[in-house]
Amino acid sequence: MADQEQNTTSRDYHLEIPFRNQPFGLKGCNALDWGMQNRLSRIFSPQTGRTVMLAVDHGYFLGPTSGLERIDVNIVPLLPFADTLMCTRGVLRSTIPPTFGQGVVLRASGGPSILKELSNEEVALSMEDALRLNAAAVAVQVFVGGEFETKSIHNMTRLVDAGLRYGVPVLGVTAVGKELVRDAQYLRLATRICAELGAAYVKTYFCEEGFETVTASCPVPIVIAGGKKLPEEEALNMAHAAVQQGAAGVDMGRNIFQSQAPLAMIQAVRAVVHDHMKPKQAFEMFQDLAGISRKAPAKPRSTPKKVPAPRKG
Ligand code: R5P
């Protein structure tokens, strides 16, 4: 037992200092329970309020996607540079070292493969297993406008209810079928529905026009998906524009693991997201880290002068 006598005489109660309440800075998350906020702090850096999520969950409907054939070889070396890993429980248990200390966001919906109607998903993970795996959040696909729209939204609200019971945040992932246009009007609708129905944060796509209205009208943080592989400079431009227009980071997969130099790319993305590095500078950083020589900008070619045809006769 601690020595009671010593304790009573040596305590300083700082009676002159009012109790310090530290507000939780993440957008729209102030009223969440301590466990939720703690988990979100494993996703969003408490220093910058933003995140670089490395998304490697594509196999849940695509199988061994290019770049993810060997997660142990291609992805594990990238982990030190990810604030958060987004993956399935199968990959987590089989391949990710349990010493990984950052947040893990577990894919919690699934069912149809790429060969079938994708919006026909079910909940594919129990909250008990998410807790067993020490997940920082669970992610569920929401198909606003899709064939199974209501079912996918119901998947999300069931997970939100279970998550609230145990303090596990839910990431609503807005999935856009081929037939829908990814413009600001659609993205505002889809992200707002996720937030209104209880997602702690939302993943969506970037759009060139009006993305700031998508982040402004969503009361919780938005992260952008990387989408299909782009040239590295374009992907860095997109991440920069998204963060400048209010995104709280990226949940990026193919534009990192399908890059010609994934280790260099994830570090350049970090610089854009956390340090507000300009995309041009970040691209140079990528080239330097990748050992790619920076080419001098090509000089505009002078148009060859037309040589008049020799006169006949
Ligand atoms: C879909 O396969 C997953 O939700 C991905 O995590 C998401 O699309 C992000 O990955 P990417 O940046 O490759 O689009």
CSV table of N, CA and C and ligand atoms in Angstrom, one decimal, residues 53-62 65 86-87 107 139 141 171 173-175 182 203 205 224-229 238 251-258, ligand 1:
chain,number,residue,atom,x,y,z
A,53,MET,N,-4.5,7.6,-45.1
A,53,MET,CA,-4.9,6.2,-45.0
A,53,MET,C,-4.4,5.5,-46.2
A,54,LEU,N,-3.8,4.3,-45.9
A,54,LEU,CA,-3.3,3.5,-47.0
A,54,LEU,C,-4.4,2.4,-47.3
A,55,ALA,N,-5.0,2.5,-48.4
A,55,ALA,CA,-6.2,1.5,-48.7
A,55,ALA,C,-5.7,0.3,-49.5
A,56,VAL,N,-5.8,-0.8,-48.9
A,56,VAL,CA,-5.4,-2.1,-49.5
A,56,VAL,C,-6.5,-3.1,-49.4
A,57,ASP,N,-7.7,-2.7,-49.4
A,57,ASP,CA,-8.8,-3.6,-49.2
A,57,ASP,C,-9.4,-4.1,-50.5
A,58,HIS,N,-8.9,-3.7,-51.6
A,58,HIS,CA,-9.5,-4.0,-52.9
A,58,HIS,C,-9.8,-5.4,-53.2
A,59,GLY,N,-9.0,-6.3,-52.6
A,59,GLY,CA,-9.2,-7.8,-52.8
A,59,GLY,C,-10.5,-8.3,-52.4
A,60,TYR,N,-11.3,-7.5,-51.5
A,60,TYR,CA,-12.5,-8.1,-51.0
A,60,TYR,C,-13.6,-8.3,-52.1
A,61,PHE,N,-13.4,-7.6,-53.2
A,61,PHE,CA,-14.3,-7.9,-54.4
A,61,PHE,C,-13.5,-8.0,-55.7
A,62,LEU,N,-12.2,-7.6,-55.7
A,62,LEU,CA,-11.5,-7.7,-57.0
A,62,LEU,C,-10.4,-8.8,-57.0
A,65,THR,N,-5.6,-7.7,-56.9
A,65,THR,CA,-5.4,-6.5,-57.7
A,65,THR,C,-3.9,-6.3,-58.0
A,86,MET,N,-6.1,0.7,-44.2
A,86,MET,CA,-7.5,0.2,-44.4
A,86,MET,C,-7.4,-1.2,-45.1
A,87,CYS,N,-7.9,-2.2,-44.5
A,87,CYS,CA,-7.8,-3.6,-45.0
A,87,CYS,C,-8.9,-4.5,-44.5
A,107,ARG,N,-12.5,-3.2,-43.3
A,107,ARG,CA,-13.6,-3.3,-44.2
A,107,ARG,C,-14.7,-4.2,-43.6
A,139,ALA,N,-15.3,0.2,-41.9
A,139,ALA,CA,-15.7,0.9,-43.2
A,139,ALA,C,-16.8,0.2,-43.9
A,141,GLN,N,-19.5,0.3,-47.3
A,141,GLN,CA,-19.8,0.9,-48.6
A,141,GLN,C,-21.3,1.3,-48.7
A,171,LEU,N,-16.7,4.5,-40.8
A,171,LEU,CA,-16.4,5.2,-42.0
A,171,LEU,C,-17.4,4.9,-43.1
A,173,VAL,N,-18.4,4.9,-46.8
A,173,VAL,CA,-17.6,5.0,-48.1
A,173,VAL,C,-18.7,5.2,-49.2
A,174,THR,N,-18.6,6.3,-49.9
A,174,THR,CA,-19.6,6.5,-50.9
A,174,THR,C,-19.1,5.9,-52.2
A,175,ALA,N,-19.9,4.9,-52.6
A,175,ALA,CA,-19.5,4.1,-53.8
A,175,ALA,C,-20.3,4.6,-55.0
A,182,ARG,N,-19.9,11.6,-60.9
A,182,ARG,CA,-19.2,12.0,-59.7
A,182,ARG,C,-19.1,13.5,-59.6
A,203,LYS,N,-15.7,8.8,-46.7
A,203,LYS,CA,-14.8,8.7,-47.8
A,203,LYS,C,-15.5,9.0,-49.1
A,205,TYR,N,-15.1,10.8,-53.4
A,205,TYR,CA,-14.2,11.1,-54.5
A,205,TYR,C,-14.0,12.6,-54.6
A,224,ILE,N,-10.6,11.7,-49.2
A,224,ILE,CA,-10.8,11.3,-50.6
A,224,ILE,C,-10.2,10.0,-50.9
A,225,ALA,N,-10.9,9.2,-51.7
A,225,ALA,CA,-10.3,8.0,-52.3
A,225,ALA,C,-9.4,8.4,-53.5
A,226,GLY,N,-8.3,7.7,-53.7
A,226,GLY,CA,-7.4,8.0,-54.8
A,226,GLY,C,-8.0,7.8,-56.2
A,227,GLY,N,-8.8,6.7,-56.3
A,227,GLY,CA,-9.3,6.3,-57.6
A,227,GLY,C,-8.3,5.6,-58.5
A,228,LYS,N,-8.6,5.6,-59.7
A,228,LYS,CA,-7.7,4.8,-60.7
A,228,LYS,C,-6.4,5.5,-60.7
A,229,LYS,N,-5.4,4.7,-61.1
A,229,LYS,CA,-4.0,5.1,-61.1
A,229,LYS,C,-3.8,6.3,-62.1
A,238,MET,N,-4.1,16.3,-57.1
A,238,MET,CA,-5.5,16.0,-56.6
A,238,MET,C,-5.5,16.0,-55.1
A,251,ASP,N,-7.6,8.6,-48.5
A,251,ASP,CA,-7.6,7.2,-48.3
A,251,ASP,C,-7.2,6.6,-49.6
A,252,MET,N,-5.9,6.5,-49.8
A,252,MET,CA,-5.4,6.3,-51.1
A,252,MET,C,-4.8,4.9,-51.3
A,253,GLY,N,-5.1,4.2,-52.4
A,253,GLY,CA,-4.6,2.9,-52.6
A,253,GLY,C,-3.8,2.8,-53.9
A,254,ARG,N,-4.5,2.7,-55.1
A,254,ARG,CA,-3.7,2.4,-56.3
A,254,ARG,C,-2.7,3.5,-56.7
A,255,ASN,N,-3.0,4.7,-56.3
A,255,ASN,CA,-2.0,5.8,-56.7
A,255,ASN,C,-0.8,5.7,-55.8
A,256,ILE,N,-0.8,4.9,-54.8
A,256,ILE,CA,0.4,4.6,-54.0
A,256,ILE,C,1.0,3.3,-54.4
A,257,PHE,N,0.2,2.2,-54.3
A,257,PHE,CA,0.8,0.9,-54.4
A,257,PHE,C,1.0,0.5,-55.9
A,258,GLN,N,0.4,1.2,-56.8
A,258,GLN,CA,0.7,1.0,-58.3
A,258,GLN,C,1.7,2.0,-58.8
B,1,R5P,C1,-12.4,-0.1,-52.9
B,1,R5P,O1,-11.9,-1.0,-53.4
B,1,R5P,C2,-11.9,0.4,-51.6
B,1,R5P,O2,-12.9,1.0,-50.8
B,1,R5P,C3,-10.7,1.3,-51.7
B,1,R5P,O3,-10.2,1.3,-50.4
B,1,R5P,C4,-10.9,2.7,-52.2
B,1,R5P,O4,-11.4,2.7,-53.5
B,1,R5P,C5,-9.6,3.5,-52.2
B,1,R5P,O5,-8.6,3.0,-53.0
B,1,R5P,P1,-8.2,3.7,-54.3
B,1,R5P,O6,-7.4,4.9,-53.9
B,1,R5P,O7,-7.4,2.7,-55.1
B,1,R5P,O8,-9.4,4.1,-55.1
